[in-house]
Amino acid sequence: MDYEAVIGLEVHAQLSTNTKIFCGCSTEFGGDPNTQVCPVCLGMPGVLPVLNRSVVEFALMMGMATNCRINTGSRFARKNYFYPDLPKGYQISQYELPLACQGRLGVNVNGVKHEIGITRIHLEEDAGKLLHGEEGDMVDYSFVDLNRAGVPLIEIVTEPDIRSSEEAVAVIKALRDILLYLEICDCNMEEGSLRCDANVSVRPSGETALGTKAEVKNMNSFKFLKNALDYEIERQIELIKDGGRVIQETRLWDSGRGITVSMRGKEEAHDYRYFPEPDLLPVPVEDSWIEEIKDKLPELPREKAERFIKDYELPLYDAEVITASKNLAEFYERCVELFPQPKTVSNWIMAELLRELNKENKDISESAMTPENLAGILILIDKGTISGKIAKGIFEEVYGTGKSPEDIVKEKGLVQISDDDAIRAVVEEVLNANPQKVDEYKGGKVGLIGFFVGQVMRKTSGKANPKVANEILQELLPSPET
Ligand code: ADP
Ligand code: ZN
Ligand code: MG
């Protein structure tokens, strides 16, 4: 029997407001422990939370960008549990009435479009952080850093519409792209700004009822998510095939061992005893505010990709790769303005530029390459000043130094030789030096033309115009016997 996987994601994104959700403390990452705290986020008795308007605005943007229905009177709730990183003994979250619900997210997996339901997007505060280890001569202690307590989060919950690990990765990538376009989350997964829990079950293909799910907690990289899901899906299928049953539990991904391990079962599951937060009013969202945000919403990755396909006639793949980053998409459009051959620009960005950027895990904004310089290289090729091969060397130098391609060409004397006589002399030299190959060519091995062109290019250090070299070779070589 064949089985299929059913997956739903719960994604936490830290909103990049300057201050926390219910107080004026800074949200800056990496400060000395407990230097960004006040009585409110320390959970002192008697303090009162005051909602940060920017947090609501950012969450509304995400709700609209994922086609959600906005609730104009959403409410906060207390989620009660005990843990040392949570000084109040409860987290302020949203429960029955989230800010946004019933949205849709489009993703592409290997060229096939899927639509994933967004169940809800709600607001909540983050907890603090525990540091386990030693400090000076204090060994085996745990330390509490509450700088993160009260940092604003949105939780995005998807419907169980996802059917594979690849699709799950596509969903979180699509969410990341939107968050970055909206500039409401830095999506730094290492720092925990974007993290996700995956709920997984399996069922016989064709079955419509849902199987029992396990939840894999807190994955902070695409690779972990993919590997954890692949492992978990396989584990559940094997279990069922062996006559066993999946139990509802929370599991953790052990990346060292490459397996998921049980953390707690249903019996130990938390009972959060949710109740409405008495210290906060319903979140007021006026229609005029919704309209205002709607007007401000930027063109989103999917719309941009569709426009690139239409306006620049790019293949879907190119359009998606380039629009995944807002900065890269802007870079691309500026290049095309300067050098209006959209597919050539796209090829260079995907093959050369992204290779270099990915090597260093950099965004285009952090590199020395400018649209003017990339377009400059393409213009030099187009005019026949340099060959494509030389251009790749120039690209690397421009990328590394930020120098203009024109200057590099001048400095190094890299101008392509298109002059007939000069190339003719080199071609003659090559033919005289390789009489045997010339005979073989004459005997019918016409593929040797590539060898001759190669020799001409080598003798001119790649500077000969290959088209001209080819033409002269065709002319000077004896006609092959057939
Ligand atoms: P819980 O009450 O255990 O938190 P929810 O119904 O709130 O469960 O769903 C949490 C997440 O789990 C959602 O993303 C949802 O799509 C997903 N989910 C729910 N049931 C299943 C299932 N049987 N298999 C896979 N995912 C599921
Ligand atoms: Zn504070
Ligand atoms: Mg739930």
PDB file of C-alpha atoms in Angstrom, residues 123-392:
ATOM      1  CA  LEU A 123       0.126  38.107  17.827  1.00  0.00           C
ATOM      2  CA  GLU A 124       2.128  37.052  20.842  1.00  0.00           C
ATOM      3  CA  GLU A 125       5.131  37.921  22.958  1.00  0.00           C
ATOM      4  CA  ASP A 126       8.345  35.924  22.981  1.00  0.00           C
ATOM      5  CA  ALA A 127       9.746  34.401  26.165  1.00  0.00           C
ATOM      6  CA  GLY A 128      13.282  34.917  27.510  1.00  0.00           C
ATOM      7  CA  LYS A 129      16.246  32.674  26.871  1.00  0.00           C
ATOM      8  CA  LEU A 130      17.962  30.141  29.086  1.00  0.00           C
ATOM      9  CA  LEU A 131      21.719  29.741  28.876  1.00  0.00           C
ATOM     10  CA  HIS A 132      23.004  26.465  30.252  1.00  0.00           C
ATOM     11  CA  GLY A 133      26.628  26.045  31.193  1.00  0.00           C
ATOM     12  CA  GLU A 134      29.252  27.740  33.221  1.00  0.00           C
ATOM     13  CA  GLU A 135      30.108  31.316  33.981  1.00  0.00           C
ATOM     14  CA  GLY A 136      33.403  31.947  35.750  1.00  0.00           C
ATOM     15  CA  ASP A 137      33.587  29.464  38.634  1.00  0.00           C
ATOM     16  CA  MET A 138      29.841  28.825  38.517  1.00  0.00           C
ATOM     17  CA  VAL A 139      29.581  25.398  36.891  1.00  0.00           C
ATOM     18  CA  ASP A 140      26.353  23.565  35.984  1.00  0.00           C
ATOM     19  CA  TYR A 141      24.164  26.622  36.362  1.00  0.00           C
ATOM     20  CA  SER A 142      21.448  27.876  34.087  1.00  0.00           C
ATOM     21  CA  PHE A 143      21.163  31.581  33.445  1.00  0.00           C
ATOM     22  CA  VAL A 144      18.118  33.538  32.420  1.00  0.00           C
ATOM     23  CA  ASP A 145      18.361  36.358  29.864  1.00  0.00           C
ATOM     24  CA  LEU A 146      15.108  38.287  29.582  1.00  0.00           C
ATOM     25  CA  ASN A 147      16.126  40.653  26.769  1.00  0.00           C
ATOM     26  CA  ARG A 148      13.959  38.590  24.438  1.00  0.00           C
ATOM     27  CA  ALA A 149      10.975  38.499  26.812  1.00  0.00           C
ATOM     28  CA  GLY A 150       8.241  40.633  25.270  1.00  0.00           C
ATOM     29  CA  VAL A 151       9.744  40.779  21.789  1.00  0.00           C
ATOM     30  CA  PRO A 152       6.814  40.731  19.310  1.00  0.00           C
ATOM     31  CA  LEU A 153       6.062  37.595  17.331  1.00  0.00           C
ATOM     32  CA  ILE A 154       3.469  36.534  14.859  1.00  0.00           C
ATOM     33  CA  GLU A 155       2.534  32.902  14.649  1.00  0.00           C
ATOM     34  CA  ILE A 156       1.402  31.760  11.228  1.00  0.00           C
ATOM     35  CA  VAL A 157      -0.491  28.464  11.245  1.00  0.00           C
ATOM     36  CA  THR A 158      -1.155  26.605   8.006  1.00  0.00           C
ATOM     37  CA  GLU A 159      -3.897  24.137   7.187  1.00  0.00           C
ATOM     38  CA  PRO A 160      -2.746  20.507   6.843  1.00  0.00           C
ATOM     39  CA  ASP A 161      -2.475  21.060   3.073  1.00  0.00           C
ATOM     40  CA  ILE A 162       1.205  20.213   2.636  1.00  0.00           C
ATOM     41  CA  ARG A 163       2.087  16.809   1.178  1.00  0.00           C
ATOM     42  CA  SER A 164       5.885  16.571   1.119  1.00  0.00           C
ATOM     43  CA  SER A 165       9.039  17.871   2.750  1.00  0.00           C
ATOM     44  CA  GLU A 166       9.875  19.823  -0.441  1.00  0.00           C
ATOM     45  CA  GLU A 167       6.500  21.515  -0.290  1.00  0.00           C
ATOM     46  CA  ALA A 168       6.985  22.359   3.394  1.00  0.00           C
ATOM     47  CA  VAL A 169      10.302  24.002   2.574  1.00  0.00           C
ATOM     48  CA  ALA A 170       8.653  25.885  -0.308  1.00  0.00           C
ATOM     49  CA  VAL A 171       5.982  27.153   2.112  1.00  0.00           C
ATOM     50  CA  ILE A 172       8.425  28.480   4.667  1.00  0.00           C
ATOM     51  CA  LYS A 173      10.555  30.000   1.912  1.00  0.00           C
ATOM     52  CA  ALA A 174       7.506  31.717   0.433  1.00  0.00           C
ATOM     53  CA  LEU A 175       6.596  33.072   3.885  1.00  0.00           C
ATOM     54  CA  ARG A 176      10.170  34.263   4.361  1.00  0.00           C
ATOM     55  CA  ASP A 177      10.188  36.017   0.979  1.00  0.00           C
ATOM     56  CA  ILE A 178       6.966  37.857   1.828  1.00  0.00           C
ATOM     57  CA  LEU A 179       8.194  38.855   5.313  1.00  0.00           C
ATOM     58  CA  LEU A 180      11.386  40.236   3.764  1.00  0.00           C
ATOM     59  CA  TYR A 181       9.493  42.110   1.033  1.00  0.00           C
ATOM     60  CA  LEU A 182       7.292  43.673   3.687  1.00  0.00           C
ATOM     61  CA  GLU A 183      10.408  44.459   5.754  1.00  0.00           C
ATOM     62  CA  ILE A 184       8.666  43.309   8.919  1.00  0.00           C
ATOM     63  CA  CYS A 185      11.040  40.473   9.936  1.00  0.00           C
ATOM     64  CA  ASP A 186      14.751  39.999   9.274  1.00  0.00           C
ATOM     65  CA  CYS A 187      14.163  36.227   8.933  1.00  0.00           C
ATOM     66  CA  ASN A 188      17.537  35.428  10.424  1.00  0.00           C
ATOM     67  CA  MET A 189      16.981  31.766  11.207  1.00  0.00           C
ATOM     68  CA  GLU A 190      20.223  31.376  13.152  1.00  0.00           C
ATOM     69  CA  GLU A 191      19.196  34.115  15.555  1.00  0.00           C
ATOM     70  CA  GLY A 192      15.743  32.560  15.795  1.00  0.00           C
ATOM     71  CA  SER A 193      13.858  35.379  14.051  1.00  0.00           C
ATOM     72  CA  LEU A 194      12.117  32.757  11.922  1.00  0.00           C
ATOM     73  CA  ARG A 195      11.484  29.260  13.262  1.00  0.00           C
ATOM     74  CA  CYS A 196       8.933  26.575  12.697  1.00  0.00           C
ATOM     75  CA  ASP A 197       7.191  23.555  14.176  1.00  0.00           C
ATOM     76  CA  ALA A 198       5.945  20.896  11.776  1.00  0.00           C
ATOM     77  CA  ASN A 199       2.928  18.668  12.387  1.00  0.00           C
ATOM     78  CA  VAL A 200       3.131  15.429  10.472  1.00  0.00           C
ATOM     79  CA  SER A 201       0.877  12.468   9.888  1.00  0.00           C
ATOM     80  CA  VAL A 202       0.622   9.820   7.198  1.00  0.00           C
ATOM     81  CA  ARG A 203      -2.334   7.995   5.695  1.00  0.00           C
ATOM     82  CA  PRO A 204      -2.975   5.476   2.922  1.00  0.00           C
ATOM     83  CA  SER A 205      -3.110   7.296  -0.437  1.00  0.00           C
ATOM     84  CA  GLY A 206      -6.706   8.112  -1.334  1.00  0.00           C
ATOM     85  CA  GLU A 207      -7.817   8.221   2.304  1.00  0.00           C
ATOM     86  CA  THR A 208      -9.442  11.555   3.250  1.00  0.00           C
ATOM     87  CA  ALA A 209      -9.517  11.292   7.050  1.00  0.00           C
ATOM     88  CA  LEU A 210      -6.454  12.598   8.848  1.00  0.00           C
ATOM     89  CA  GLY A 211      -4.074  10.254  10.651  1.00  0.00           C
ATOM     90  CA  THR A 212      -2.658  10.853  14.117  1.00  0.00           C
ATOM     91  CA  LYS A 213       0.001  13.562  14.013  1.00  0.00           C
ATOM     92  CA  ALA A 214       3.324  14.066  15.702  1.00  0.00           C
ATOM     93  CA  GLU A 215       4.729  17.548  16.125  1.00  0.00           C
ATOM     94  CA  VAL A 216       8.411  18.205  15.437  1.00  0.00           C
ATOM     95  CA  LYS A 217       9.460  21.310  17.358  1.00  0.00           C
ATOM     96  CA  ASN A 218      11.630  24.298  16.652  1.00  0.00           C
ATOM     97  CA  MET A 219      13.485  23.812  13.422  1.00  0.00           C
ATOM     98  CA  ASN A 220      15.625  26.786  12.550  1.00  0.00           C
ATOM     99  CA  SER A 221      16.935  25.924   9.092  1.00  0.00           C
ATOM    100  CA  PHE A 222      15.450  24.770   5.792  1.00  0.00           C
ATOM    101  CA  LYS A 223      17.776  21.803   5.808  1.00  0.00           C
ATOM    102  CA  PHE A 224      16.708  20.673   9.286  1.00  0.00           C
ATOM    103  CA  LEU A 225      13.055  21.017   8.306  1.00  0.00           C
ATOM    104  CA  LYS A 226      13.539  18.946   5.169  1.00  0.00           C
ATOM    105  CA  ASN A 227      15.614  16.245   6.879  1.00  0.00           C
ATOM    106  CA  ALA A 228      13.385  16.061   9.956  1.00  0.00           C
ATOM    107  CA  LEU A 229      10.254  15.683   7.808  1.00  0.00           C
ATOM    108  CA  ASP A 230      11.803  13.047   5.543  1.00  0.00           C
ATOM    109  CA  TYR A 231      12.843  11.083   8.607  1.00  0.00           C
ATOM    110  CA  GLU A 232       9.531  11.492  10.404  1.00  0.00           C
ATOM    111  CA  ILE A 233       7.391  10.536   7.382  1.00  0.00           C
ATOM    112  CA  GLU A 234       9.461   7.398   6.834  1.00  0.00           C
ATOM    113  CA  ARG A 235       9.343   6.534  10.547  1.00  0.00           C
ATOM    114  CA  GLN A 236       5.541   6.753  10.647  1.00  0.00           C
ATOM    115  CA  ILE A 237       5.068   4.727   7.457  1.00  0.00           C
ATOM    116  CA  GLU A 238       7.392   1.971   8.701  1.00  0.00           C
ATOM    117  CA  LEU A 239       5.642   1.969  12.064  1.00  0.00           C
ATOM    118  CA  ILE A 240       2.220   1.494  10.461  1.00  0.00           C
ATOM    119  CA  LYS A 241       3.467  -1.142   8.039  1.00  0.00           C
ATOM    120  CA  ASP A 242       4.826  -3.088  11.010  1.00  0.00           C
ATOM    121  CA  GLY A 243       1.334  -3.069  12.513  1.00  0.00           C
ATOM    122  CA  GLY A 244       2.057  -0.273  14.988  1.00  0.00           C
ATOM    123  CA  ARG A 245       0.257   3.028  15.570  1.00  0.00           C
ATOM    124  CA  VAL A 246       1.511   6.571  15.555  1.00  0.00           C
ATOM    125  CA  ILE A 247       0.959   8.225  18.908  1.00  0.00           C
ATOM    126  CA  GLN A 248       0.237  11.898  19.344  1.00  0.00           C
ATOM    127  CA  GLU A 249       3.368  13.438  20.764  1.00  0.00           C
ATOM    128  CA  THR A 250       5.921  16.203  20.514  1.00  0.00           C
ATOM    129  CA  ARG A 251       9.274  15.241  19.018  1.00  0.00           C
ATOM    130  CA  LEU A 252      12.594  16.990  18.611  1.00  0.00           C
ATOM    131  CA  TRP A 253      14.945  16.859  15.641  1.00  0.00           C
ATOM    132  CA  ASP A 254      18.385  15.632  16.681  1.00  0.00           C
ATOM    133  CA  SER A 255      20.473  16.966  13.826  1.00  0.00           C
ATOM    134  CA  GLY A 256      23.615  15.224  15.089  1.00  0.00           C
ATOM    135  CA  ARG A 257      22.038  11.779  14.852  1.00  0.00           C
ATOM    136  CA  GLY A 258      19.695  12.632  11.983  1.00  0.00           C
ATOM    137  CA  ILE A 259      16.590  11.368  13.792  1.00  0.00           C
ATOM    138  CA  THR A 260      13.548  12.730  15.614  1.00  0.00           C
ATOM    139  CA  VAL A 261      13.209  11.775  19.264  1.00  0.00           C
ATOM    140  CA  SER A 262      10.171  11.817  21.511  1.00  0.00           C
ATOM    141  CA  MET A 263      10.054  14.803  23.875  1.00  0.00           C
ATOM    142  CA  ARG A 264       6.669  14.378  25.474  1.00  0.00           C
ATOM    143  CA  GLY A 265       3.502  12.424  24.836  1.00  0.00           C
ATOM    144  CA  LYS A 266      -0.135  13.496  24.945  1.00  0.00           C
ATOM    145  CA  GLU A 267      -0.442  12.730  28.670  1.00  0.00           C
ATOM    146  CA  GLU A 268       2.321  15.182  29.455  1.00  0.00           C
ATOM    147  CA  ALA A 269       0.988  17.778  27.023  1.00  0.00           C
ATOM    148  CA  HIS A 270       0.541  21.208  28.517  1.00  0.00           C
ATOM    149  CA  ASP A 271      -2.841  22.343  29.689  1.00  0.00           C
ATOM    150  CA  TYR A 272      -2.509  26.046  29.054  1.00  0.00           C
ATOM    151  CA  ARG A 273      -5.757  27.088  30.756  1.00  0.00           C
ATOM    152  CA  TYR A 274      -6.253  29.907  28.259  1.00  0.00           C
ATOM    153  CA  PHE A 275      -8.441  32.795  29.321  1.00  0.00           C
ATOM    154  CA  PRO A 276      -8.954  36.322  27.943  1.00  0.00           C
ATOM    155  CA  GLU A 277      -6.209  38.775  28.977  1.00  0.00           C
ATOM    156  CA  PRO A 278      -7.999  41.135  31.401  1.00  0.00           C
ATOM    157  CA  ASP A 279      -5.357  43.871  31.134  1.00  0.00           C
ATOM    158  CA  LEU A 280      -5.801  44.533  27.406  1.00  0.00           C
ATOM    159  CA  LEU A 281      -8.749  45.727  25.351  1.00  0.00           C
ATOM    160  CA  PRO A 282      -9.729  44.070  22.061  1.00  0.00           C
ATOM    161  CA  VAL A 283      -7.269  45.141  19.332  1.00  0.00           C
ATOM    162  CA  PRO A 284      -8.900  48.063  17.537  1.00  0.00           C
ATOM    163  CA  VAL A 285      -8.490  47.889  13.757  1.00  0.00           C
ATOM    164  CA  GLU A 286     -10.422  50.609  11.947  1.00  0.00           C
ATOM    165  CA  ASP A 287     -11.381  50.178   8.281  1.00  0.00           C
ATOM    166  CA  SER A 288      -9.456  53.334   7.394  1.00  0.00           C
ATOM    167  CA  TRP A 289      -6.295  51.763   8.823  1.00  0.00           C
ATOM    168  CA  ILE A 290      -6.815  48.609   6.751  1.00  0.00           C
ATOM    169  CA  GLU A 291      -7.240  50.741   3.617  1.00  0.00           C
ATOM    170  CA  GLU A 292      -4.144  52.753   4.428  1.00  0.00           C
ATOM    171  CA  ILE A 293      -2.026  49.607   4.821  1.00  0.00           C
ATOM    172  CA  LYS A 294      -3.467  48.051   1.677  1.00  0.00           C
ATOM    173  CA  ASP A 295      -2.364  51.118  -0.298  1.00  0.00           C
ATOM    174  CA  LYS A 296       1.144  50.908   1.140  1.00  0.00           C
ATOM    175  CA  LEU A 297       1.610  47.174   0.492  1.00  0.00           C
ATOM    176  CA  PRO A 298       4.514  46.638  -1.942  1.00  0.00           C
ATOM    177  CA  GLU A 299       4.403  44.375  -4.971  1.00  0.00           C
ATOM    178  CA  LEU A 300       4.927  40.885  -3.503  1.00  0.00           C
ATOM    179  CA  PRO A 301       7.284  38.142  -4.743  1.00  0.00           C
ATOM    180  CA  ARG A 302       4.597  36.195  -6.583  1.00  0.00           C
ATOM    181  CA  GLU A 303       3.144  39.233  -8.360  1.00  0.00           C
ATOM    182  CA  LYS A 304       6.614  40.389  -9.259  1.00  0.00           C
ATOM    183  CA  ALA A 305       7.528  36.966 -10.689  1.00  0.00           C
ATOM    184  CA  GLU A 306       4.370  37.000 -12.791  1.00  0.00           C
ATOM    185  CA  ARG A 307       5.193  40.467 -14.061  1.00  0.00           C
ATOM    186  CA  PHE A 308       8.763  39.400 -14.933  1.00  0.00           C
ATOM    187  CA  ILE A 309       7.418  36.455 -16.925  1.00  0.00           C
ATOM    188  CA  LYS A 310       5.089  38.750 -18.818  1.00  0.00           C
ATOM    189  CA  ASP A 311       7.242  41.847 -19.312  1.00  0.00           C
ATOM    190  CA  TYR A 312      10.662  40.262 -19.726  1.00  0.00           C
ATOM    191  CA  GLU A 313       9.551  36.905 -21.113  1.00  0.00           C
ATOM    192  CA  LEU A 314      11.570  35.102 -18.476  1.00  0.00           C
ATOM    193  CA  PRO A 315      10.989  31.411 -17.786  1.00  0.00           C
ATOM    194  CA  LEU A 316       9.164  30.729 -14.503  1.00  0.00           C
ATOM    195  CA  TYR A 317      12.349  29.375 -12.962  1.00  0.00           C
ATOM    196  CA  ASP A 318      14.382  32.520 -13.662  1.00  0.00           C
ATOM    197  CA  ALA A 319      11.547  34.773 -12.524  1.00  0.00           C
ATOM    198  CA  GLU A 320      11.227  32.928  -9.219  1.00  0.00           C
ATOM    199  CA  VAL A 321      14.927  32.811  -8.476  1.00  0.00           C
ATOM    200  CA  ILE A 322      15.369  36.515  -9.174  1.00  0.00           C
ATOM    201  CA  THR A 323      12.258  37.741  -7.370  1.00  0.00           C
ATOM    202  CA  ALA A 324      12.908  35.656  -4.247  1.00  0.00           C
ATOM    203  CA  SER A 325      14.970  38.621  -3.051  1.00  0.00           C
ATOM    204  CA  LYS A 326      13.559  42.119  -3.356  1.00  0.00           C
ATOM    205  CA  ASN A 327      17.055  43.576  -3.654  1.00  0.00           C
ATOM    206  CA  LEU A 328      18.033  41.151  -6.387  1.00  0.00           C
ATOM    207  CA  ALA A 329      14.830  41.889  -8.298  1.00  0.00           C
ATOM    208  CA  GLU A 330      15.611  45.614  -8.151  1.00  0.00           C
ATOM    209  CA  PHE A 331      19.178  44.938  -9.263  1.00  0.00           C
ATOM    210  CA  TYR A 332      17.851  42.902 -12.188  1.00  0.00           C
ATOM    211  CA  GLU A 333      15.415  45.568 -13.331  1.00  0.00           C
ATOM    212  CA  ARG A 334      18.082  48.265 -13.231  1.00  0.00           C
ATOM    213  CA  CYS A 335      20.431  46.046 -15.312  1.00  0.00           C
ATOM    214  CA  VAL A 336      17.724  45.457 -17.908  1.00  0.00           C
ATOM    215  CA  GLU A 337      17.148  49.215 -18.144  1.00  0.00           C
ATOM    216  CA  LEU A 338      20.834  49.644 -18.988  1.00  0.00           C
ATOM    217  CA  PHE A 339      21.141  46.530 -21.141  1.00  0.00           C
ATOM    218  CA  PRO A 340      17.737  45.610 -22.547  1.00  0.00           C
ATOM    219  CA  GLN A 341      18.317  41.907 -23.154  1.00  0.00           C
ATOM    220  CA  PRO A 342      16.365  40.432 -20.228  1.00  0.00           C
ATOM    221  CA  LYS A 343      17.289  36.786 -20.693  1.00  0.00           C
ATOM    222  CA  THR A 344      21.013  37.521 -21.048  1.00  0.00           C
ATOM    223  CA  VAL A 345      20.914  39.569 -17.852  1.00  0.00           C
ATOM    224  CA  SER A 346      19.049  36.777 -16.097  1.00  0.00           C
ATOM    225  CA  ASN A 347      21.604  34.171 -17.266  1.00  0.00           C
ATOM    226  CA  TRP A 348      24.481  36.201 -15.885  1.00  0.00           C
ATOM    227  CA  ILE A 349      22.731  36.840 -12.600  1.00  0.00           C
ATOM    228  CA  MET A 350      21.806  33.206 -12.123  1.00  0.00           C
ATOM    229  CA  ALA A 351      25.061  31.645 -13.294  1.00  0.00           C
ATOM    230  CA  GLU A 352      27.742  34.119 -12.238  1.00  0.00           C
ATOM    231  CA  LEU A 353      26.348  36.532  -9.681  1.00  0.00           C
ATOM    232  CA  LEU A 354      24.339  34.078  -7.585  1.00  0.00           C
ATOM    233  CA  ARG A 355      27.193  31.577  -7.623  1.00  0.00           C
ATOM    234  CA  GLU A 356      29.487  34.161  -6.050  1.00  0.00           C
ATOM    235  CA  LEU A 357      26.850  35.437  -3.622  1.00  0.00           C
ATOM    236  CA  ASN A 358      25.874  31.949  -2.506  1.00  0.00           C
ATOM    237  CA  LYS A 359      29.515  31.045  -1.930  1.00  0.00           C
ATOM    238  CA  GLU A 360      29.678  33.704   0.750  1.00  0.00           C
ATOM    239  CA  ASN A 361      26.023  33.458   1.717  1.00  0.00           C
ATOM    240  CA  LYS A 362      25.588  37.133   0.896  1.00  0.00           C
ATOM    241  CA  ASP A 363      22.746  39.299  -0.300  1.00  0.00           C
ATOM    242  CA  ILE A 364      23.337  41.471  -3.354  1.00  0.00           C
ATOM    243  CA  SER A 365      23.195  44.568  -1.122  1.00  0.00           C
ATOM    244  CA  GLU A 366      26.336  43.325   0.643  1.00  0.00           C
ATOM    245  CA  SER A 367      28.395  42.917  -2.541  1.00  0.00           C
ATOM    246  CA  ALA A 368      30.514  45.328  -4.569  1.00  0.00           C
ATOM    247  CA  MET A 369      28.703  44.435  -7.815  1.00  0.00           C
ATOM    248  CA  THR A 370      26.486  47.212  -9.150  1.00  0.00           C
ATOM    249  CA  PRO A 371      23.880  47.037 -11.941  1.00  0.00           C
ATOM    250  CA  GLU A 372      25.981  49.594 -13.866  1.00  0.00           C
ATOM    251  CA  ASN A 373      29.023  47.317 -13.786  1.00  0.00           C
ATOM    252  CA  LEU A 374      27.191  44.100 -14.686  1.00  0.00           C
ATOM    253  CA  ALA A 375      25.413  45.876 -17.549  1.00  0.00           C
ATOM    254  CA  GLY A 376      28.806  47.370 -18.481  1.00  0.00           C
ATOM    255  CA  ILE A 377      30.279  43.892 -18.937  1.00  0.00           C
ATOM    256  CA  LEU A 378      27.334  42.784 -21.068  1.00  0.00           C
ATOM    257  CA  ILE A 379      27.629  45.890 -23.228  1.00  0.00           C
ATOM    258  CA  LEU A 380      31.348  45.177 -23.813  1.00  0.00           C
ATOM    259  CA  ILE A 381      30.501  41.624 -24.959  1.00  0.00           C
ATOM    260  CA  ASP A 382      27.662  42.869 -27.117  1.00  0.00           C
ATOM    261  CA  LYS A 383      29.884  45.409 -28.856  1.00  0.00           C
ATOM    262  CA  GLY A 384      32.466  42.686 -29.489  1.00  0.00           C
ATOM    263  CA  THR A 385      35.091  44.449 -27.372  1.00  0.00           C
ATOM    264  CA  ILE A 386      35.612  41.371 -25.211  1.00  0.00           C
ATOM    265  CA  SER A 387      34.817  37.690 -25.601  1.00  0.00           C
ATOM    266  CA  GLY A 388      32.381  35.879 -23.329  1.00  0.00           C
ATOM    267  CA  LYS A 389      35.269  33.961 -21.825  1.00  0.00           C
ATOM    268  CA  ILE A 390      37.269  37.078 -20.982  1.00  0.00           C
ATOM    269  CA  ALA A 391      34.080  38.606 -19.635  1.00  0.00           C
ATOM    270  CA  LYS A 392      33.832  35.897 -16.977  1.00  0.00           C
TER     271      LYS A 392
END
